Protein backbone atom coordinates (compact mmCIF):
# COMPACT_ATOMS: atom_id res chain seq x y z
CA UNK A 1 0.00 0.00 0.00
CA UNK A 2 1.49 3.29 -1.01
CA UNK A 3 1.36 5.90 1.68
CA UNK A 4 0.46 8.97 -0.28
CA UNK A 5 -3.09 9.90 -0.90
CA UNK A 6 -5.08 12.00 -3.27
CA UNK A 7 -4.90 15.55 -2.02
CA UNK A 8 -6.67 18.46 -3.59
CA UNK A 9 -3.53 19.30 -5.49
CA UNK A 10 -4.40 16.77 -8.10
CA UNK A 11 -6.90 19.30 -9.35
CA UNK A 12 -4.00 20.56 -11.39
CA UNK A 13 -3.00 17.20 -12.79
CA UNK A 14 -4.22 15.17 -15.67
CA UNK A 15 -6.40 12.10 -15.52
CA UNK A 16 -3.50 10.19 -17.08
CA UNK A 17 -1.25 11.14 -14.18
CA UNK A 18 -4.00 10.24 -11.76
CA UNK A 19 -4.35 6.80 -13.23
CA UNK A 20 -1.02 6.10 -11.54
CA UNK A 21 -2.54 6.76 -8.14
CA UNK A 22 -3.61 4.06 -5.73
CA UNK A 23 -6.38 4.24 -3.21
CA UNK A 24 -9.03 6.68 -4.23
CA UNK A 25 -8.24 6.58 -7.89
CA UNK A 26 -8.22 2.82 -7.95
CA UNK A 27 -11.84 3.07 -6.86
CA UNK A 28 -12.79 4.85 -10.02
CA UNK A 29 -13.86 3.41 -13.30
CA UNK A 30 -10.54 3.12 -15.12
CA UNK A 31 -9.97 4.97 -18.36
CA UNK A 32 -9.64 2.49 -21.21
CA UNK A 33 -5.92 1.88 -21.59
CA UNK A 34 -5.85 2.34 -25.35
CA UNK A 35 -3.34 4.55 -27.15
CA UNK A 36 -6.13 6.74 -28.50
CA UNK A 37 -7.55 7.34 -25.04
CA UNK A 38 -6.52 10.97 -25.04
CA UNK A 39 -8.14 11.53 -28.40
CA UNK A 40 -11.56 10.70 -27.03
CA UNK A 41 -13.89 13.57 -26.36
CA UNK A 42 -14.63 14.05 -22.68
CA UNK A 43 -18.36 13.64 -23.46
CA UNK A 44 -17.82 9.99 -24.21
CA UNK A 45 -16.90 9.09 -20.66
CA UNK A 46 -20.30 10.18 -19.36
CA UNK A 47 -23.46 8.26 -18.64
CA UNK A 48 -26.37 9.87 -16.84
CA UNK A 49 -29.73 8.96 -15.36
CA UNK A 50 -32.57 10.95 -13.84
CA UNK A 51 -33.26 9.39 -10.45
CA UNK A 52 -36.24 11.50 -9.40
CA UNK A 53 -37.82 14.93 -9.87
CA UNK A 54 -35.01 16.65 -11.76
CA UNK A 55 -32.20 15.04 -9.78
CA UNK A 56 -29.64 13.27 -11.94
CA UNK A 57 -26.58 11.12 -11.40
CA UNK A 58 -23.72 11.63 -13.84
CA UNK A 59 -21.03 8.96 -13.96
CA UNK A 60 -17.57 9.79 -15.26
CA UNK A 61 -13.96 9.20 -14.32
CA UNK A 62 -13.85 10.54 -10.80
CA UNK A 63 -16.37 10.62 -7.98
CA UNK A 64 -19.99 10.45 -9.13
CA UNK A 65 -21.67 13.77 -9.84
CA UNK A 66 -25.23 14.56 -8.84
CA UNK A 67 -27.18 17.54 -10.13
CA UNK A 68 -30.56 19.12 -9.66
CA UNK A 69 -32.35 20.90 -12.45
CA UNK A 70 -34.53 23.40 -10.60
CA UNK A 71 -37.05 25.83 -12.05
CA UNK A 72 -34.56 28.69 -11.98
CA UNK A 73 -31.10 27.20 -11.51
CA UNK A 74 -28.96 24.08 -11.48
CA UNK A 75 -27.10 22.84 -8.40
CA UNK A 76 -24.23 20.39 -8.88
CA UNK A 77 -22.59 18.05 -6.35
CA UNK A 78 -18.87 17.43 -6.96
CA UNK A 79 -16.79 18.32 -10.01
CA UNK A 80 -14.54 15.36 -10.93
CA UNK A 81 -11.44 16.58 -12.80
CA UNK A 82 -10.58 19.85 -14.48
CA UNK A 83 -10.25 18.40 -17.95
CA UNK A 84 -13.70 16.80 -17.70
CA UNK A 85 -15.52 20.05 -16.95
CA UNK A 86 -16.44 20.84 -20.60
CA UNK A 87 -18.01 17.39 -20.87
CA UNK A 88 -19.80 17.74 -17.52
CA UNK A 89 -21.24 21.09 -18.56
CA UNK A 90 -22.41 19.81 -21.93
CA UNK A 91 -24.14 16.87 -20.25
CA UNK A 92 -25.97 19.21 -17.89
CA UNK A 93 -26.82 21.59 -20.73
CA UNK A 94 -28.30 18.72 -22.71
CA UNK A 95 -31.13 18.54 -20.15
CA UNK A 96 -31.39 22.14 -18.93
CA UNK A 97 -30.71 25.67 -20.10
CA UNK A 98 -30.91 27.05 -16.54
CA UNK A 99 -27.78 28.68 -15.12
CA UNK A 100 -25.51 26.53 -12.96
CA UNK A 101 -25.44 28.59 -9.79
CA UNK A 102 -24.18 26.27 -7.06
CA UNK A 103 -21.54 23.58 -6.64
CA UNK A 104 -21.34 21.57 -3.41
CA UNK A 105 -18.19 19.54 -2.66
CA UNK A 106 -18.72 16.38 -0.58
CA UNK A 107 -15.03 16.46 0.55
CA UNK A 108 -11.65 17.75 -0.60
CA UNK A 109 -10.23 14.87 -2.68
CA UNK A 110 -9.11 15.79 -6.15
CA UNK A 111 -11.43 13.38 -7.94
CA UNK A 112 -14.37 15.34 -6.44
CA UNK A 113 -12.98 18.90 -6.51
CA UNK A 114 -10.59 18.84 -9.48
CA UNK A 115 -13.16 20.52 -11.71
CA UNK A 116 -13.94 23.35 -9.27
CA UNK A 117 -11.80 25.72 -11.28
CA UNK A 118 -14.12 25.29 -14.27
CA UNK A 119 -17.22 26.07 -12.18
CA UNK A 120 -15.76 29.00 -10.25
CA UNK A 121 -16.55 31.69 -12.86
CA UNK A 122 -20.31 31.16 -12.53
CA UNK A 123 -21.10 28.98 -9.49
CA UNK A 124 -20.92 29.58 -5.75
CA UNK A 125 -18.88 26.71 -4.32
CA UNK A 126 -19.96 25.41 -0.90
CA UNK A 127 -18.45 22.80 1.41
CA UNK A 128 -17.51 22.05 5.00
CA UNK A 129 -14.84 24.37 6.40
CA UNK A 130 -12.24 21.55 6.46
CA UNK A 131 -12.59 21.09 2.70
CA UNK A 132 -11.45 24.67 2.16
CA UNK A 133 -8.69 24.32 4.75
CA UNK A 134 -7.33 21.11 3.25
CA UNK A 135 -7.47 22.43 -0.31
CA UNK A 136 -5.61 25.61 0.60
CA UNK A 137 -3.02 23.64 2.57
CA UNK A 138 -2.42 21.10 -0.17
CA UNK A 139 0.74 22.75 -1.63
CA UNK A 140 2.33 22.69 1.83
CA UNK A 141 1.21 19.12 2.43
CA UNK A 142 2.72 18.02 -0.86
CA UNK A 143 6.03 19.80 -0.30
CA UNK A 144 6.30 18.25 3.14
CA UNK A 145 5.29 14.69 2.32
CA UNK A 146 5.88 13.93 -1.34
CA UNK A 147 9.69 14.24 -1.61
CA UNK A 148 10.06 11.16 0.61
CA UNK A 149 7.52 9.24 -1.49
CA UNK A 150 9.36 10.33 -4.61
CA UNK A 151 12.60 8.91 -3.25
CA UNK A 152 10.82 5.64 -2.55
CA UNK A 153 9.27 5.55 -6.01
CA UNK A 154 12.70 6.18 -7.57
CA UNK A 155 14.19 3.35 -5.52
CA UNK A 156 11.42 1.03 -6.74
CA UNK A 157 11.72 2.32 -10.32
CA UNK A 158 8.01 3.05 -10.59
CA UNK A 159 7.92 5.39 -13.58
CA UNK A 160 4.26 6.41 -13.37
CA UNK A 161 4.51 7.17 -9.67
CA UNK A 162 7.66 9.19 -10.21
CA UNK A 163 5.93 11.24 -12.90
CA UNK A 164 2.86 11.85 -10.75
CA UNK A 165 4.87 12.85 -7.70
CA UNK A 166 7.19 15.11 -9.69
CA UNK A 167 4.20 16.83 -11.33
CA UNK A 168 2.53 17.32 -7.96
CA UNK A 169 5.70 18.79 -6.41
CA UNK A 170 6.19 21.13 -9.39
CA UNK A 171 2.57 22.27 -9.10
CA UNK A 172 2.90 22.83 -5.34
CA UNK A 173 6.01 24.99 -5.85
CA UNK A 174 4.41 27.32 -8.32
CA UNK A 175 0.72 27.54 -7.39
CA UNK A 176 -0.54 30.65 -5.65
CA UNK A 177 -3.05 30.04 -2.90
CA UNK A 178 -5.65 32.27 -4.59
CA UNK A 179 -5.48 30.07 -7.69
CA UNK A 180 -6.87 27.09 -5.79
CA UNK A 181 -10.60 26.89 -6.48
CA UNK A 182 -11.61 26.14 -2.88
CA UNK A 183 -15.18 26.54 -1.62
CA UNK A 184 -16.09 30.17 -0.91
CA UNK A 185 -19.07 29.46 1.34
CA UNK A 186 -18.25 27.11 4.21
CA UNK A 187 -20.18 25.76 7.18
CA UNK A 188 -19.36 23.89 10.37
CA UNK A 189 -22.38 21.64 10.67
CA UNK A 190 -25.02 22.23 7.99
CA UNK A 191 -26.55 24.50 5.42
CA UNK A 192 -29.69 24.55 3.26
CA UNK A 193 -29.88 25.74 -0.32
CA UNK A 194 -33.22 26.54 -1.93
CA UNK A 195 -33.55 26.08 -5.66
CA UNK A 196 -37.06 26.53 -7.09
CA UNK A 197 -39.35 24.45 -4.89
CA UNK A 198 -36.60 22.03 -3.87
CA UNK A 199 -34.75 22.20 -0.56
CA UNK A 200 -31.23 20.83 -0.57
CA UNK A 201 -30.08 19.93 2.94
CA UNK A 202 -26.34 19.59 3.32
CA UNK A 203 -24.83 18.36 6.55
CA UNK A 204 -21.42 17.40 7.89
CA UNK A 205 -21.14 13.94 9.42
CA UNK A 206 -18.74 12.41 11.92
CA UNK A 207 -15.28 12.12 10.34
CA UNK A 208 -15.29 8.93 8.25
CA UNK A 209 -13.72 9.15 4.80
CA UNK A 210 -12.09 12.47 5.81
CA UNK A 211 -12.80 15.12 8.46
CA UNK A 212 -14.67 17.26 5.94
CA UNK A 213 -17.37 14.87 4.73
CA UNK A 214 -20.86 16.10 3.90
CA UNK A 215 -23.96 14.43 2.54
CA UNK A 216 -26.53 16.21 0.40
CA UNK A 217 -30.25 15.43 0.57
CA UNK A 218 -32.68 16.65 -2.09
CA UNK A 219 -35.68 16.68 0.22
CA UNK A 220 -38.63 16.52 -2.19
CA UNK A 221 -36.94 14.31 -4.76
CA UNK A 222 -35.76 12.04 -1.93
CA UNK A 223 -32.30 11.62 -3.42
CA UNK A 224 -29.17 11.55 -1.26
CA UNK A 225 -25.61 12.13 -2.48
CA UNK A 226 -23.18 10.59 0.03
CA UNK A 227 -19.82 11.37 -1.53
CA UNK A 228 -17.15 8.93 -0.39
CA UNK A 229 -19.04 8.05 2.78
CA UNK A 230 -20.47 5.36 0.55
CA UNK A 231 -18.67 3.17 -1.99
CA UNK A 232 -21.29 0.92 -3.56
CA UNK A 233 -19.89 -2.59 -4.08
CA UNK A 234 -16.48 -0.99 -4.15
CA UNK A 235 -13.91 -1.29 -1.34
CA UNK A 236 -13.58 2.21 0.13
CA UNK A 237 -10.47 4.20 0.86
CA UNK A 238 -10.32 5.46 4.44
CA UNK A 239 -8.20 8.60 4.42
CA UNK A 240 -6.78 8.38 7.93
CA UNK A 241 -4.20 11.09 7.21
CA UNK A 242 -7.10 13.49 6.47
CA UNK A 243 -8.90 12.66 9.70
CA UNK A 244 -10.92 9.68 8.46
CA UNK A 245 -11.54 6.49 10.46
CA UNK A 246 -13.13 3.08 10.02
CA UNK A 247 -15.19 3.48 13.19
CA UNK A 248 -16.27 6.91 11.98
CA UNK A 249 -17.73 5.33 8.85
CA UNK A 250 -20.14 3.32 10.98
CA UNK A 251 -21.15 6.32 13.08
CA UNK A 252 -21.65 8.49 10.02
CA UNK A 253 -23.63 5.90 8.07
CA UNK A 254 -25.90 5.19 11.04
CA UNK A 255 -26.62 8.88 11.55
CA UNK A 256 -27.47 9.25 7.86
CA UNK A 257 -29.76 6.20 7.85
CA UNK A 258 -31.63 7.63 10.84
CA UNK A 259 -32.23 10.92 9.03
CA UNK A 260 -33.31 9.97 5.50
CA UNK A 261 -36.66 8.64 4.24
CA UNK A 262 -36.82 4.85 3.81
CA UNK A 263 -37.50 5.11 0.07
CA UNK A 264 -34.54 7.42 -0.60
CA UNK A 265 -32.41 6.90 -3.72
CA UNK A 266 -28.69 7.14 -3.06
CA UNK A 267 -25.78 8.35 -5.16
CA UNK A 268 -22.53 6.90 -3.76
CA UNK A 269 -19.13 8.53 -4.32
CA UNK A 270 -18.12 5.51 -6.38
CA UNK A 271 -20.21 2.70 -7.84
CA UNK A 272 -23.77 2.68 -9.12
CA UNK A 273 -26.68 4.62 -7.62
CA UNK A 274 -28.80 2.48 -5.33
CA UNK A 275 -31.21 2.58 -2.38
CA UNK A 276 -31.13 2.13 1.39
CA UNK A 277 -30.62 -1.63 1.04
CA UNK A 278 -27.44 -0.94 -0.94
CA UNK A 279 -26.19 1.40 1.77
CA UNK A 280 -26.97 -1.15 4.47
CA UNK A 281 -24.91 -3.74 2.59
CA UNK A 282 -21.98 -1.30 2.68
CA UNK A 283 -22.60 -0.68 6.39
CA UNK A 284 -22.32 -4.45 6.93
CA UNK A 285 -19.00 -4.45 5.09
CA UNK A 286 -17.67 -1.74 7.41
CA UNK A 287 -19.01 -3.60 10.46
CA UNK A 288 -17.29 -6.81 9.26
CA UNK A 289 -13.98 -4.98 8.80
CA UNK A 290 -14.18 -3.55 12.32
CA UNK A 291 -15.20 -6.91 13.71
CA UNK A 292 -12.27 -8.71 12.07
CA UNK A 293 -9.85 -6.18 13.58
CA UNK A 294 -11.43 -6.39 17.02
CA UNK A 295 -11.31 -10.20 17.06
CA UNK A 296 -7.70 -10.24 15.89
CA UNK A 297 -6.69 -7.83 18.64
CA UNK A 298 -8.51 -9.93 21.23
CA UNK A 299 -6.68 -13.04 19.96
CA UNK A 300 -3.28 -11.36 20.41
CA UNK A 301 -0.59 -10.90 17.79
CA UNK A 302 0.60 -7.86 15.91
CA UNK A 303 -0.97 -5.64 13.27
CA UNK A 304 1.48 -7.03 10.71
CA UNK A 305 0.45 -10.61 11.50
CA UNK A 306 -3.22 -9.64 11.23
CA UNK A 307 -2.75 -7.91 7.89
CA UNK A 308 -0.64 -10.75 6.50
CA UNK A 309 -3.38 -13.31 7.02
CA UNK A 310 -6.65 -11.36 7.13
CA UNK A 311 -9.26 -11.48 4.40
CA UNK A 312 -13.00 -11.03 3.95
CA UNK A 313 -13.80 -13.41 1.08
CA UNK A 314 -17.48 -12.46 1.25
CA UNK A 315 -16.49 -9.19 -0.41
CA UNK A 316 -13.94 -10.48 -2.91
CA UNK A 317 -16.12 -9.41 -5.84
CA UNK A 318 -16.08 -5.79 -4.73
CA UNK A 319 -13.95 -3.61 -6.96
CA UNK A 320 -10.66 -2.75 -5.27
CA UNK A 321 -10.61 -5.79 -2.96
CA UNK A 322 -6.97 -6.59 -3.75
CA UNK A 323 -5.90 -2.95 -3.60
CA UNK A 324 -7.61 -1.55 -0.53
CA UNK A 325 -9.00 -4.23 1.79
CA UNK A 326 -5.79 -4.28 3.85
CA UNK A 327 -5.77 -0.51 4.08
CA UNK A 328 -9.29 -0.71 5.54
CA UNK A 329 -8.33 -3.50 7.95
CA UNK A 330 -5.27 -1.54 9.07
CA UNK A 331 -7.42 1.51 9.78
CA UNK A 332 -9.85 -0.67 11.72
CA UNK A 333 -6.98 -2.22 13.71
CA UNK A 334 -5.78 1.24 14.72
CA UNK A 335 -9.34 2.24 15.67
CA UNK A 336 -9.71 -0.83 17.86
CA UNK A 337 -6.76 0.16 20.07
CA UNK A 338 -7.74 -0.20 23.71
ZN1 LIG B 1 -12.54 10.67 -1.55
XYZ file of C-alpha atoms and ligand atoms in Angstrom:
339
model
C 0.000 0.000 0.000
C 1.487 3.287 -1.009
C 1.359 5.902 1.679
C 0.456 8.967 -0.277
C -3.095 9.905 -0.901
C -5.079 12.000 -3.271
C -4.904 15.545 -2.018
C -6.672 18.462 -3.586
C -3.532 19.302 -5.492
C -4.401 16.767 -8.100
C -6.898 19.303 -9.348
C -4.002 20.558 -11.390
C -2.996 17.204 -12.786
C -4.222 15.171 -15.674
C -6.397 12.099 -15.523
C -3.501 10.192 -17.080
C -1.247 11.138 -14.176
C -4.004 10.241 -11.759
C -4.349 6.802 -13.227
C -1.025 6.097 -11.540
C -2.536 6.758 -8.141
C -3.610 4.057 -5.729
C -6.381 4.236 -3.205
C -9.029 6.681 -4.232
C -8.240 6.577 -7.886
C -8.219 2.819 -7.954
C -11.838 3.075 -6.857
C -12.785 4.849 -10.021
C -13.859 3.409 -13.301
C -10.542 3.119 -15.118
C -9.975 4.970 -18.357
C -9.642 2.493 -21.207
C -5.918 1.878 -21.590
C -5.852 2.341 -25.346
C -3.342 4.545 -27.147
C -6.127 6.739 -28.495
C -7.546 7.341 -25.037
C -6.520 10.967 -25.044
C -8.141 11.526 -28.402
C -11.558 10.704 -27.026
C -13.889 13.570 -26.361
C -14.628 14.052 -22.681
C -18.358 13.642 -23.457
C -17.821 9.993 -24.210
C -16.901 9.086 -20.663
C -20.300 10.177 -19.363
C -23.463 8.260 -18.641
C -26.374 9.874 -16.842
C -29.734 8.960 -15.361
C -32.570 10.949 -13.843
C -33.264 9.391 -10.449
C -36.238 11.495 -9.402
C -37.815 14.935 -9.867
C -35.008 16.653 -11.760
C -32.197 15.044 -9.776
C -29.644 13.269 -11.938
C -26.585 11.121 -11.403
C -23.717 11.625 -13.841
C -21.028 8.957 -13.961
C -17.575 9.785 -15.261
C -13.956 9.204 -14.320
C -13.850 10.543 -10.796
C -16.373 10.616 -7.981
C -19.994 10.455 -9.130
C -21.668 13.767 -9.842
C -25.231 14.564 -8.837
C -27.176 17.543 -10.133
C -30.563 19.118 -9.665
C -32.355 20.902 -12.455
C -34.531 23.398 -10.605
C -37.048 25.825 -12.047
C -34.559 28.691 -11.984
C -31.104 27.199 -11.506
C -28.964 24.075 -11.483
C -27.104 22.844 -8.402
C -24.233 20.388 -8.879
C -22.594 18.052 -6.354
C -18.866 17.433 -6.961
C -16.793 18.317 -10.013
C -14.535 15.356 -10.930
C -11.444 16.575 -12.798
C -10.585 19.846 -14.475
C -10.255 18.404 -17.953
C -13.700 16.801 -17.703
C -15.518 20.049 -16.949
C -16.440 20.841 -20.595
C -18.013 17.386 -20.868
C -19.799 17.738 -17.516
C -21.236 21.088 -18.563
C -22.414 19.813 -21.930
C -24.136 16.865 -20.245
C -25.968 19.213 -17.890
C -26.821 21.593 -20.733
C -28.301 18.724 -22.712
C -31.131 18.539 -20.147
C -31.394 22.140 -18.926
C -30.713 25.671 -20.103
C -30.905 27.048 -16.545
C -27.783 28.678 -15.118
C -25.509 26.529 -12.963
C -25.438 28.588 -9.793
C -24.176 26.266 -7.058
C -21.540 23.576 -6.642
C -21.344 21.571 -3.412
C -18.191 19.539 -2.657
C -18.724 16.383 -0.580
C -15.034 16.461 0.549
C -11.650 17.751 -0.602
C -10.233 14.868 -2.675
C -9.110 15.794 -6.154
C -11.434 13.376 -7.944
C -14.367 15.341 -6.439
C -12.980 18.902 -6.508
C -10.591 18.837 -9.476
C -13.161 20.517 -11.708
C -13.935 23.350 -9.273
C -11.798 25.721 -11.282
C -14.120 25.293 -14.267
C -17.218 26.071 -12.181
C -15.755 28.995 -10.254
C -16.552 31.690 -12.863
C -20.308 31.163 -12.531
C -21.100 28.982 -9.492
C -20.920 29.584 -5.752
C -18.877 26.710 -4.323
C -19.963 25.408 -0.905
C -18.447 22.803 1.412
C -17.512 22.048 4.996
C -14.836 24.372 6.396
C -12.236 21.546 6.459
C -12.588 21.092 2.696
C -11.453 24.675 2.162
C -8.694 24.322 4.750
C -7.333 21.112 3.247
C -7.471 22.433 -0.314
C -5.609 25.612 0.598
C -3.023 23.635 2.570
C -2.423 21.102 -0.174
C 0.739 22.746 -1.633
C 2.326 22.692 1.834
C 1.207 19.116 2.431
C 2.718 18.017 -0.857
C 6.031 19.799 -0.304
C 6.298 18.251 3.141
C 5.293 14.692 2.315
C 5.884 13.927 -1.345
C 9.690 14.241 -1.606
C 10.061 11.158 0.607
C 7.520 9.241 -1.487
C 9.356 10.331 -4.608
C 12.602 8.913 -3.247
C 10.822 5.635 -2.549
C 9.275 5.552 -6.012
C 12.696 6.184 -7.565
C 14.194 3.350 -5.525
C 11.417 1.034 -6.741
C 11.722 2.321 -10.321
C 8.014 3.049 -10.588
C 7.923 5.385 -13.582
C 4.258 6.410 -13.374
C 4.505 7.167 -9.668
C 7.658 9.186 -10.212
C 5.926 11.244 -12.902
C 2.859 11.845 -10.752
C 4.865 12.851 -7.704
C 7.189 15.109 -9.692
C 4.204 16.829 -11.329
C 2.534 17.320 -7.957
C 5.700 18.794 -6.410
C 6.191 21.126 -9.391
C 2.569 22.271 -9.096
C 2.903 22.831 -5.339
C 6.011 24.986 -5.854
C 4.408 27.321 -8.320
C 0.717 27.536 -7.386
C -0.537 30.648 -5.652
C -3.054 30.035 -2.904
C -5.649 32.267 -4.589
C -5.476 30.074 -7.688
C -6.870 27.089 -5.789
C -10.603 26.886 -6.475
C -11.606 26.140 -2.880
C -15.181 26.539 -1.618
C -16.094 30.169 -0.915
C -19.075 29.461 1.343
C -18.248 27.108 4.208
C -20.179 25.763 7.185
C -19.355 23.886 10.366
C -22.385 21.642 10.669
C -25.018 22.234 7.993
C -26.553 24.504 5.417
C -29.690 24.548 3.257
C -29.876 25.742 -0.324
C -33.222 26.538 -1.931
C -33.551 26.078 -5.662
C -37.057 26.529 -7.089
C -39.352 24.450 -4.892
C -36.599 22.029 -3.866
C -34.753 22.203 -0.560
C -31.235 20.833 -0.568
C -30.079 19.926 2.938
C -26.336 19.594 3.315
C -24.830 18.360 6.553
C -21.423 17.396 7.893
C -21.137 13.943 9.423
C -18.740 12.414 11.921
C -15.275 12.115 10.340
C -15.291 8.929 8.253
C -13.721 9.152 4.800
C -12.094 12.468 5.805
C -12.798 15.115 8.455
C -14.672 17.264 5.939
C -17.374 14.875 4.733
C -20.858 16.100 3.900
C -23.960 14.429 2.539
C -26.533 16.211 0.396
C -30.250 15.425 0.571
C -32.676 16.649 -2.093
C -35.685 16.677 0.217
C -38.630 16.524 -2.194
C -36.937 14.313 -4.759
C -35.756 12.036 -1.926
C -32.302 11.622 -3.416
C -29.174 11.552 -1.261
C -25.612 12.134 -2.476
C -23.182 10.589 0.026
C -19.822 11.373 -1.530
C -17.155 8.928 -0.394
C -19.045 8.047 2.776
C -20.470 5.363 0.550
C -18.670 3.175 -1.992
C -21.293 0.919 -3.565
C -19.890 -2.591 -4.075
C -16.477 -0.993 -4.151
C -13.914 -1.290 -1.341
C -13.582 2.213 0.132
C -10.475 4.197 0.861
C -10.317 5.458 4.438
C -8.196 8.604 4.424
C -6.784 8.377 7.928
C -4.200 11.089 7.206
C -7.098 13.488 6.473
C -8.898 12.658 9.704
C -10.920 9.676 8.460
C -11.537 6.489 10.455
C -13.129 3.085 10.023
C -15.190 3.481 13.185
C -16.274 6.909 11.978
C -17.734 5.325 8.850
C -20.137 3.318 10.979
C -21.148 6.324 13.084
C -21.647 8.491 10.018
C -23.633 5.902 8.073
C -25.903 5.193 11.044
C -26.618 8.879 11.550
C -27.471 9.249 7.865
C -29.765 6.201 7.849
C -31.626 7.635 10.844
C -32.226 10.916 9.029
C -33.313 9.971 5.502
C -36.662 8.641 4.237
C -36.822 4.851 3.809
C -37.504 5.112 0.069
C -34.536 7.418 -0.604
C -32.406 6.904 -3.716
C -28.695 7.139 -3.063
C -25.781 8.349 -5.159
C -22.535 6.898 -3.758
C -19.135 8.529 -4.316
C -18.119 5.514 -6.382
C -20.207 2.699 -7.844
C -23.772 2.684 -9.119
C -26.683 4.619 -7.617
C -28.800 2.480 -5.334
C -31.207 2.579 -2.378
C -31.135 2.135 1.390
C -30.621 -1.632 1.044
C -27.438 -0.943 -0.939
C -26.193 1.398 1.774
C -26.970 -1.150 4.472
C -24.909 -3.739 2.592
C -21.978 -1.305 2.684
C -22.596 -0.677 6.386
C -22.325 -4.447 6.931
C -19.002 -4.452 5.085
C -17.669 -1.738 7.410
C -19.006 -3.598 10.457
C -17.288 -6.805 9.256
C -13.981 -4.977 8.796
C -14.184 -3.549 12.321
C -15.202 -6.905 13.705
C -12.267 -8.714 12.071
C -9.849 -6.183 13.581
C -11.430 -6.395 17.019
C -11.313 -10.198 17.060
C -7.698 -10.241 15.888
C -6.693 -7.826 18.642
C -8.506 -9.934 21.226
C -6.682 -13.036 19.965
C -3.280 -11.364 20.413
C -0.585 -10.902 17.791
C 0.596 -7.863 15.905
C -0.973 -5.645 13.275
C 1.479 -7.027 10.706
C 0.446 -10.609 11.499
C -3.217 -9.644 11.227
C -2.753 -7.909 7.888
C -0.642 -10.748 6.499
C -3.385 -13.312 7.023
C -6.654 -11.358 7.127
C -9.261 -11.476 4.399
C -13.000 -11.034 3.955
C -13.798 -13.412 1.076
C -17.479 -12.463 1.255
C -16.490 -9.186 -0.411
C -13.940 -10.480 -2.912
C -16.119 -9.412 -5.841
C -16.084 -5.787 -4.729
C -13.948 -3.611 -6.957
C -10.660 -2.755 -5.269
C -10.615 -5.790 -2.956
C -6.973 -6.593 -3.752
C -5.897 -2.946 -3.599
C -7.613 -1.551 -0.535
C -8.995 -4.228 1.789
C -5.793 -4.284 3.851
C -5.773 -0.506 4.082
C -9.291 -0.710 5.545
C -8.334 -3.504 7.949
C -5.270 -1.541 9.065
C -7.421 1.509 9.778
C -9.853 -0.669 11.721
C -6.980 -2.216 13.712
C -5.781 1.242 14.719
C -9.340 2.244 15.665
C -9.712 -0.828 17.858
C -6.757 0.162 20.072
C -7.739 -0.196 23.713
Zn -12.544 10.675 -1.546
